[in-house]
XYZ file of C-alpha atoms in Angstrom:
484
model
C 243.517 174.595 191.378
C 243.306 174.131 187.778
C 246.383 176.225 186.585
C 249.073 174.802 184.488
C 250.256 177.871 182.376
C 249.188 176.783 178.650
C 246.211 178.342 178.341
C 246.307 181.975 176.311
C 243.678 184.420 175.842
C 244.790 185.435 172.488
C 242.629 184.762 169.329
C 243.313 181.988 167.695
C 243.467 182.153 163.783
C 240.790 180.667 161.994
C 240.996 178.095 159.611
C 237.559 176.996 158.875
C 237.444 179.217 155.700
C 240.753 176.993 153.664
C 238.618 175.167 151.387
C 235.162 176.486 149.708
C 232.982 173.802 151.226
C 234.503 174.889 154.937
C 234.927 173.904 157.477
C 232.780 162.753 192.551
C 235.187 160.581 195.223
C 237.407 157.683 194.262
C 234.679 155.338 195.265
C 231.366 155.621 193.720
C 230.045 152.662 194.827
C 231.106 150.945 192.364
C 234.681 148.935 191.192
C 236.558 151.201 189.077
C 238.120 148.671 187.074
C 235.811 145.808 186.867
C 233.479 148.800 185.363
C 236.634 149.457 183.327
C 237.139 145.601 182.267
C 233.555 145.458 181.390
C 233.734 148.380 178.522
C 236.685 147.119 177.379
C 235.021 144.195 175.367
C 231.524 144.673 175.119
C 229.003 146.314 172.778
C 231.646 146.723 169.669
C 229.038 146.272 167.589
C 227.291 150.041 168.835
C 231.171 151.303 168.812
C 230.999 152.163 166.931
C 216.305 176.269 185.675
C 213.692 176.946 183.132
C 210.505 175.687 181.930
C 211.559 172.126 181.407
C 209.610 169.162 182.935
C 211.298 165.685 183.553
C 208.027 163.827 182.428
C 207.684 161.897 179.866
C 211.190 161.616 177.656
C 210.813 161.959 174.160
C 209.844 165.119 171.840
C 211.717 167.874 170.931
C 214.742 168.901 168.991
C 214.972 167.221 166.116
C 217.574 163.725 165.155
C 216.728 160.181 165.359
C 218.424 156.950 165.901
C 221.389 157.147 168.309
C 223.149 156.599 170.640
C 223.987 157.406 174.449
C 224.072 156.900 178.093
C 225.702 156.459 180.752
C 225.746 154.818 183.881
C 225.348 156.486 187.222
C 228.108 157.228 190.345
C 229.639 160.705 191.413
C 233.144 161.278 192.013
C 235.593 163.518 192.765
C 239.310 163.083 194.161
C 242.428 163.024 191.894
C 245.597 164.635 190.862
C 247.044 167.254 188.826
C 246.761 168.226 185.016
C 245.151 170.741 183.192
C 243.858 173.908 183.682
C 243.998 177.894 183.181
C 245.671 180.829 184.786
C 249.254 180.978 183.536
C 250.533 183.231 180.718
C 249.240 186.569 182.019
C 246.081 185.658 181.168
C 243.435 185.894 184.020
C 245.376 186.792 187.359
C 243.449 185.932 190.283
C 239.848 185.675 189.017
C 239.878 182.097 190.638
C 239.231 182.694 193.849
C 235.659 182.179 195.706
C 234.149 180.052 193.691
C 230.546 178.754 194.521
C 230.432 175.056 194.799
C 229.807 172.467 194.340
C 230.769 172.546 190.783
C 228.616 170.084 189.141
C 230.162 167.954 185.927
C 227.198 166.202 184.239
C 228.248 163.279 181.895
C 226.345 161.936 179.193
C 227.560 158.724 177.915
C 225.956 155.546 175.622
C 225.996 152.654 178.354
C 229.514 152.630 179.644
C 229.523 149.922 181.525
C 229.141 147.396 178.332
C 230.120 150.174 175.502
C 233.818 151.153 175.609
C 232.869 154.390 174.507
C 230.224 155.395 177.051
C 232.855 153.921 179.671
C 235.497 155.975 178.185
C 233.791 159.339 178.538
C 232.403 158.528 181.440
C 236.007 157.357 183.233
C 238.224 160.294 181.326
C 235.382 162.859 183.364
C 235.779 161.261 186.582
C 239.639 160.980 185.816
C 239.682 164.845 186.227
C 237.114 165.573 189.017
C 239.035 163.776 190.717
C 242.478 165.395 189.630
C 240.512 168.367 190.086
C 239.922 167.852 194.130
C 242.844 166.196 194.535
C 244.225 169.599 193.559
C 241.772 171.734 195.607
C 239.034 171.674 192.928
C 237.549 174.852 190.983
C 238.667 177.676 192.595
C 238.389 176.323 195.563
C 234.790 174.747 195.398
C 234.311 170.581 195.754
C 233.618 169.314 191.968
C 231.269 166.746 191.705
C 230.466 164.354 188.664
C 226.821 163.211 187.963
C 226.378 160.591 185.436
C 223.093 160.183 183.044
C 222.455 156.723 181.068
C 220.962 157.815 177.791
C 220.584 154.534 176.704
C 221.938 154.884 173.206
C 218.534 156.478 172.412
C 217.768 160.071 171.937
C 214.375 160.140 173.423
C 215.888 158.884 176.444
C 218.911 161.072 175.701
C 216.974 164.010 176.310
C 215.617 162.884 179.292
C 218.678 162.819 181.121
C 220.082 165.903 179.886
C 216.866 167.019 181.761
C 217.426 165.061 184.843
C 221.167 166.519 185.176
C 220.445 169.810 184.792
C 217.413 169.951 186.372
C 217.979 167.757 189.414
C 221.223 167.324 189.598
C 221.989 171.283 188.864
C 225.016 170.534 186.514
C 227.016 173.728 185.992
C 227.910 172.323 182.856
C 227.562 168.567 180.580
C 230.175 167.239 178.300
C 229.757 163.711 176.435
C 227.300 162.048 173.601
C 228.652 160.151 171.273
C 225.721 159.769 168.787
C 224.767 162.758 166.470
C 221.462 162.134 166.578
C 221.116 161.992 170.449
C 222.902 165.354 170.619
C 220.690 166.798 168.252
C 218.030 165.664 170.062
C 219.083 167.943 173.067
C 219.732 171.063 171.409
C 216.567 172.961 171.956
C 216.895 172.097 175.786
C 220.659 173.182 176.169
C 219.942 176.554 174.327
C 216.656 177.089 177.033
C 218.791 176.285 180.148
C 221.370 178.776 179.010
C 224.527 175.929 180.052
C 227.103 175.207 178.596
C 227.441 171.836 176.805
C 230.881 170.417 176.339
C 230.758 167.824 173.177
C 233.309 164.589 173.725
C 231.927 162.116 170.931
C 229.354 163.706 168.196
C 230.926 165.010 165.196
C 227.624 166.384 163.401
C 228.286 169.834 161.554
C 224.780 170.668 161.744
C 224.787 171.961 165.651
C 227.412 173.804 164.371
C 225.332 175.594 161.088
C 222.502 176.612 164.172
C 224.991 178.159 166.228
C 226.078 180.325 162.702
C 222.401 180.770 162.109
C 221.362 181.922 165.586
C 224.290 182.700 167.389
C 222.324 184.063 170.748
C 220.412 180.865 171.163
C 222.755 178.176 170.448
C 226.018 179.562 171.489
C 226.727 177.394 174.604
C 227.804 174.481 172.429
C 231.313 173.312 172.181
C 232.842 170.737 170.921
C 235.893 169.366 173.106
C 236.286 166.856 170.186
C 236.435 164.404 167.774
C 237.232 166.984 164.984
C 233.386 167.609 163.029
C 232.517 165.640 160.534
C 233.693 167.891 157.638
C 237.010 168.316 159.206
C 236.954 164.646 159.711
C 236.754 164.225 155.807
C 239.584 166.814 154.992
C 241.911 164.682 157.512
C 241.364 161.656 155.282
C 241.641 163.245 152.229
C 244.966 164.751 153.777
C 246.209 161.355 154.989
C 245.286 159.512 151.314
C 247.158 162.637 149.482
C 250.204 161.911 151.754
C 250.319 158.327 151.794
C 248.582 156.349 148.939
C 251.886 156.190 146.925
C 253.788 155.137 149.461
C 251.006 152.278 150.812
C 250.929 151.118 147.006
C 247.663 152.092 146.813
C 246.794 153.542 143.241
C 243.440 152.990 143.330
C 240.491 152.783 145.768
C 237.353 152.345 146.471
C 235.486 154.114 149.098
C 233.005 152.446 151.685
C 231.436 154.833 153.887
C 227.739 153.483 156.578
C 224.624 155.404 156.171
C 224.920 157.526 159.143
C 223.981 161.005 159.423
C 227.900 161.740 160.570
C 229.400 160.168 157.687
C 227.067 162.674 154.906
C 229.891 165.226 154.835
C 232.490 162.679 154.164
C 230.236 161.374 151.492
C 230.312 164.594 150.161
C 233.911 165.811 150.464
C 235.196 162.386 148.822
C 232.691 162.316 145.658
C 234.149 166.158 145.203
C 237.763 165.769 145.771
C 238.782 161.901 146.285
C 240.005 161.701 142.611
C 242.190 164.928 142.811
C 244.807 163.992 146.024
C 246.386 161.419 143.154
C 244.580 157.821 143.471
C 242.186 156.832 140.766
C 238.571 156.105 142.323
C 237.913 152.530 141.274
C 234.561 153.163 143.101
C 232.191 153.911 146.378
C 229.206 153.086 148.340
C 227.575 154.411 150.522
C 226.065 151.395 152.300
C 222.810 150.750 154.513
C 223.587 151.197 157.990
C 222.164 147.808 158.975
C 224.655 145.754 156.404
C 226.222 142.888 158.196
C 226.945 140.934 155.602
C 229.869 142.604 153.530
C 230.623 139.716 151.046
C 228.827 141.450 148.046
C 229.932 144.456 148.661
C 233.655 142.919 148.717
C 233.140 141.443 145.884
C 232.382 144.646 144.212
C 235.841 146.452 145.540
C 237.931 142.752 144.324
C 236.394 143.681 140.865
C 236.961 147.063 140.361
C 240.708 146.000 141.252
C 241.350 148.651 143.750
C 244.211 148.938 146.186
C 242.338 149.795 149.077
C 238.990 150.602 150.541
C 238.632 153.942 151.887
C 236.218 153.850 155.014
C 233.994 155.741 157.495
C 232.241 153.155 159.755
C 231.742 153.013 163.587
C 228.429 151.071 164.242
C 229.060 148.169 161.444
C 232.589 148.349 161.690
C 233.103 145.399 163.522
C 231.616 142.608 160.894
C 233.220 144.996 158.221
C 237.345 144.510 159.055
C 236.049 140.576 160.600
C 234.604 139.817 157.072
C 238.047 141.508 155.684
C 240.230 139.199 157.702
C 238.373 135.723 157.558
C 237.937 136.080 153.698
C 241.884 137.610 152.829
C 240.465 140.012 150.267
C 242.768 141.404 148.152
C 243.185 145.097 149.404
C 243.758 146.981 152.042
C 241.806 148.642 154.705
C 242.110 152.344 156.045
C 239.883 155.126 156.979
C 238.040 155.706 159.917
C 236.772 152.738 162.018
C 235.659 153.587 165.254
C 235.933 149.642 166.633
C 239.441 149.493 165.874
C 240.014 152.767 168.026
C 239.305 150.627 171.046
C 242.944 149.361 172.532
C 241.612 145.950 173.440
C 240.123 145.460 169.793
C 242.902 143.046 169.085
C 241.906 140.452 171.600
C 238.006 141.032 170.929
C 238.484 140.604 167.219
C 240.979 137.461 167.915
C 242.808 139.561 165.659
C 241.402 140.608 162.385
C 241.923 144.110 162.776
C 245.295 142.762 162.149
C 246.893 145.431 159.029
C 243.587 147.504 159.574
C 244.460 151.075 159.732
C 242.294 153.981 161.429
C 242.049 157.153 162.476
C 242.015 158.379 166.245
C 242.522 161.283 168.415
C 245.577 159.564 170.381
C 246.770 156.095 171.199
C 248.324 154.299 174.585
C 251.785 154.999 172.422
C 251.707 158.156 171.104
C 252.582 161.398 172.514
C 250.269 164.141 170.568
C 251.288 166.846 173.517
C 253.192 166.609 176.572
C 249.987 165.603 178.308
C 248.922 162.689 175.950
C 250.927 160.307 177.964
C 250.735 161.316 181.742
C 246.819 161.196 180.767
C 247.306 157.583 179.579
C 249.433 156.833 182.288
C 246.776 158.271 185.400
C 243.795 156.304 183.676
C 245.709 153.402 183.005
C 246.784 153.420 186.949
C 243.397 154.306 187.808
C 240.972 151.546 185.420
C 243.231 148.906 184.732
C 243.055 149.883 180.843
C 243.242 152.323 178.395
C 240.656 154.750 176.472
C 238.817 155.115 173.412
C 238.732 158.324 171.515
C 236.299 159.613 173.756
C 237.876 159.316 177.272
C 240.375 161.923 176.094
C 237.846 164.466 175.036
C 235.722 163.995 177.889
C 238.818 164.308 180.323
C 239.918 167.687 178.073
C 236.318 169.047 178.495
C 236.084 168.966 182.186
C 240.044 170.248 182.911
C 239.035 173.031 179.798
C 235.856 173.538 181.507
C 237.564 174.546 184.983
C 240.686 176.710 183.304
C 237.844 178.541 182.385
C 236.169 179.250 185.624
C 239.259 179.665 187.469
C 240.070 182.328 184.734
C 236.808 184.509 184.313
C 236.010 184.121 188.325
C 232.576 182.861 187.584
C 230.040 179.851 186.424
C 227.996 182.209 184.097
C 227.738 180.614 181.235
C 227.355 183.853 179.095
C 231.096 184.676 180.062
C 232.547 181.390 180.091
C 231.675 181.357 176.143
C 233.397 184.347 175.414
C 236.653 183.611 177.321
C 235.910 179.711 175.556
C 235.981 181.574 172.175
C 239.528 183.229 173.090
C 241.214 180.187 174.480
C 243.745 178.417 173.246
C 244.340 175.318 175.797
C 246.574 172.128 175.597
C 244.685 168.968 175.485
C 245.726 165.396 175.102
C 244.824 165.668 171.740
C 246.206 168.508 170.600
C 245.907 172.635 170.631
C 242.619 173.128 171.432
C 241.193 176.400 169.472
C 237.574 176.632 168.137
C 236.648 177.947 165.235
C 235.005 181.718 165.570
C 231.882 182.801 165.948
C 231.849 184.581 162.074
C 232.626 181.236 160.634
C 230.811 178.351 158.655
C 231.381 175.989 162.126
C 231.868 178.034 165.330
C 232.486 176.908 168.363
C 233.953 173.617 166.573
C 238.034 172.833 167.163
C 240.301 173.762 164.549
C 241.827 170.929 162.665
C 245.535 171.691 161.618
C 249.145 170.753 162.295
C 249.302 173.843 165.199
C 245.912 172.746 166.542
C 243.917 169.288 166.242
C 245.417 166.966 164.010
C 244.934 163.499 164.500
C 246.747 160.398 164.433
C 246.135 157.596 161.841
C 247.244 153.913 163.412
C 247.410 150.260 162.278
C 246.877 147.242 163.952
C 250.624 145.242 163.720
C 251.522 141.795 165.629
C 253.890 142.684 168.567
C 256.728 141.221 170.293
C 254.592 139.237 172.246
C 252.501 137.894 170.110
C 249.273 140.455 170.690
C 248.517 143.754 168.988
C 249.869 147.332 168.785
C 248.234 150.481 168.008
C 251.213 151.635 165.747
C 251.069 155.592 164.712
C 252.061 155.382 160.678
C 250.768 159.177 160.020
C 251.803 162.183 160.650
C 255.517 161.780 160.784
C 256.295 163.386 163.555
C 254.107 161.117 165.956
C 255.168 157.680 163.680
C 256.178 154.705 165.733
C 256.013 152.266 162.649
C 255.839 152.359 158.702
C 253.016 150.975 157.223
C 252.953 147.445 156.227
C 251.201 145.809 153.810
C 248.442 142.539 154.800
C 250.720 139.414 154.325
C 248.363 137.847 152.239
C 248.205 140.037 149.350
């Protein structure tokens, strides 16, 4: 059963409103960690029921470009972890539950994308602790996979095909905003909950304000959104700039729809957290070639550039390396979240720092590391960002049936918007339904509040994900490229 006494029923404060601006088996057919090998490396360019019919793909709700998909296999099995009960909270309500329960995953080609593979392993990581612990009160749990096919046409297809044919209970997943946008209309017609592990867009999060009643089955399991996701920069610059010797910078942020309310927060407030803004761009989202736009940062004479990039990130901190410019690099780079980035890069991430949700070395919660540990054990590897939030989705997903009693998805957001649960990542609390992003995780010290690492040369020669920020989770200080 999914019971491990840290979930609580109580409200959970809000925090959205701080600023103005706020807020199946073991064997699927398929080898575990050759699929596992295979994401590791690949595609780091990209790392970055009702009235439905299954014809045809494309059309409806709204968002272009993308990402997404996933590839297919069921699974179940496993051990131990997460889950509800505990704390007075729910009492027996588990019992007799109708199964199968059905996990649907949507992921961008995992087994070439270390994202897609991430979300899709951290999900079948806990069906299988799931069964391996007697499942959902009591019922089998099954995972169903859905290749989107980094495309949001074909995006919405799936989401289609899993709930439709596959009768997913619930889906968790996409890691492009514009595929999840893409899917909104359909989630809020099949009345199912969705379970975000990837897509930071704020806007699902405005519709759900805007019409509560129709969108309300959207969660977001994590990354932060993509306002928070600019306040946790801003909050890392204020408290380390001096120290990094950076007293000036220069922000570079891709042309993504994600990266808009970073754009925004950092032309508003990047000159007040005490660096002086030698200047910014806010660059095409096809740029390979970053030479000119280095050249630009080496004459403004700033410190540091300031980043947001996931798809392009990869030629970015490359370019950075091979041509020793004369700053540093820190932000958010989605590439560099991947563990095995060292070896793919043939190290020039080397001094690059990012943020993430959690690395192979840190210990966010007490279940960061026995998480690491049981997918490391099980794929021969570690996870992105998004192998964490998936995995927190699915073990969130079944505290919550085993503490309401019941798959309806009308009550399982109600005792969602109550719950405060312990994820790898952090406290998991979301963000009320009265607020400017509901149903989105809180971002602070006593709930989500990420960890910012750099790339340093270990003992043996390869690289480390060192934490540098926050303090408490530190493993190294910063240090400074040796050739500037």
């Amino acid at each position: 059963m999914a019971t491990d006494g840290n979930e609580k029923r109580t409200k959970p404060t809000d925090e959205s409103d701080r600023s103005s601006d706020s807020n199946d088996g073991r064997n699927s057919g398929r080898n575990r960690r050759t699929f596992l090998r295979a994401t590791g490396g690949a595609a780091l360019a990209t790392t970055v029921a009702g009235c439905l019919s299954l014809g045809g793909g494309g059309g409806g709700g709204g968002g272009s470009g993308g990402n997404n998909s996933s590839g297919g296999g069921t699974g179940s099995g496993g051990s131990g972890g997460n889950g509800s009960g505990g704390n007075g909270s729910s009492g027996g309500a588990s019992a007799d539950i109708e199964g199968p329960v059905t996990i649907g995953a949507l992921a961008p080609n995992p087994e070439n994308d270390p994202i897609g593979g991430s979300i899709v392993n951290g999900a079948r990581l806990a069906v299988q602790q799931l069964n391996d612990d007697g499942g959902i009160g009591g019922a089998e749990v099954k995972l169903e996979v859905g290749n989107t096919e980094s495309d949001p046409s074909t995006g919405q297809q799936r989401y289609r095909e899993l709930v439709l044919n596959k009768n997913a209970d619930v889906t968790t997943g996409i890691f492009t905003s514009e595929v999840l946008l893409n899917i909104v209309e359909d989630m809020a017609q099949q009345r199912k909950l969705h379970i975000t592990a990837g897509a930071a867009t704020t806007e699902i999060s405005r519709m759900i304000a805007e019409e509560y009643d129709k969108y309300k089955y959207h969660f977001r399991a994590g990354p932060l959104n993509d306002f928070d996701l600019g306040r946790n920069l801003l909050d890392f610059g204020e408290a380390n700039f001096e120290t990094m010797g950076w007293g000036s910078t220069f922000s570079m942020i891709e042309d993504y729809a994600w990266t808009e309310p970073i754009s925004e927060l950092f032309e508003k407030r990047l000159g007040g957290i005490g660096v002086d803004v030698a200047g910014s761009e806010r660059y095409a989202s096809g740029t390979t070639n970053f030479g000119p736009l280095y050249d630009d940062v080496a004459s403004s004479d700033a410190d540091g550039v300031f980043t947001a990039m996931a798809h392009t990130g990869t030629e970015a901190i490359v370019q950075w390396a091979k041509q020793q410019r004369p700053f540093g690099f820190a932000g958010i780079h989605v590439p560099m979240q991947l563990p095995s980035y060292y070896e793919s890069v043939n190290g020039a991430c080397l001094y690059g720092v990012t943020q993430t949700s959690a690395t192979p070395q840190s210990k966010v919660t007490e279940k960061t590391q026995p998480f690491v540990k049981a997918y490391n054990d099980e794929f021969d590897g570690y996870p992105v960002y998004t192998g964490y939030h998936a995995y927190d989705a699915v073990k969130l997903y079944a505290a919550m049936v085993e503490q309401t009693g019941t798959k309806d998805a009308d009550e399982l957001v109600s005792a969602m918007e109550q719950s405060s649960f312990t994820g790898t990542t952090g406290t998991l609390k979301f963000y009320g339904k009265d607020k400017k992003y509901p149903h989105d995780p809180i971002y602070g010290e006593n709930a989500m509040y990420p960890v910012f690492l750099q790339w340093q040369e270990g003992q043996n020669g390869g690289g480390v994900q060192e934490v540098i920020w926050p303090k408490q989770y530190e493993t190294a200080n910063y240090q400074q490229p040796a050739w500037i």
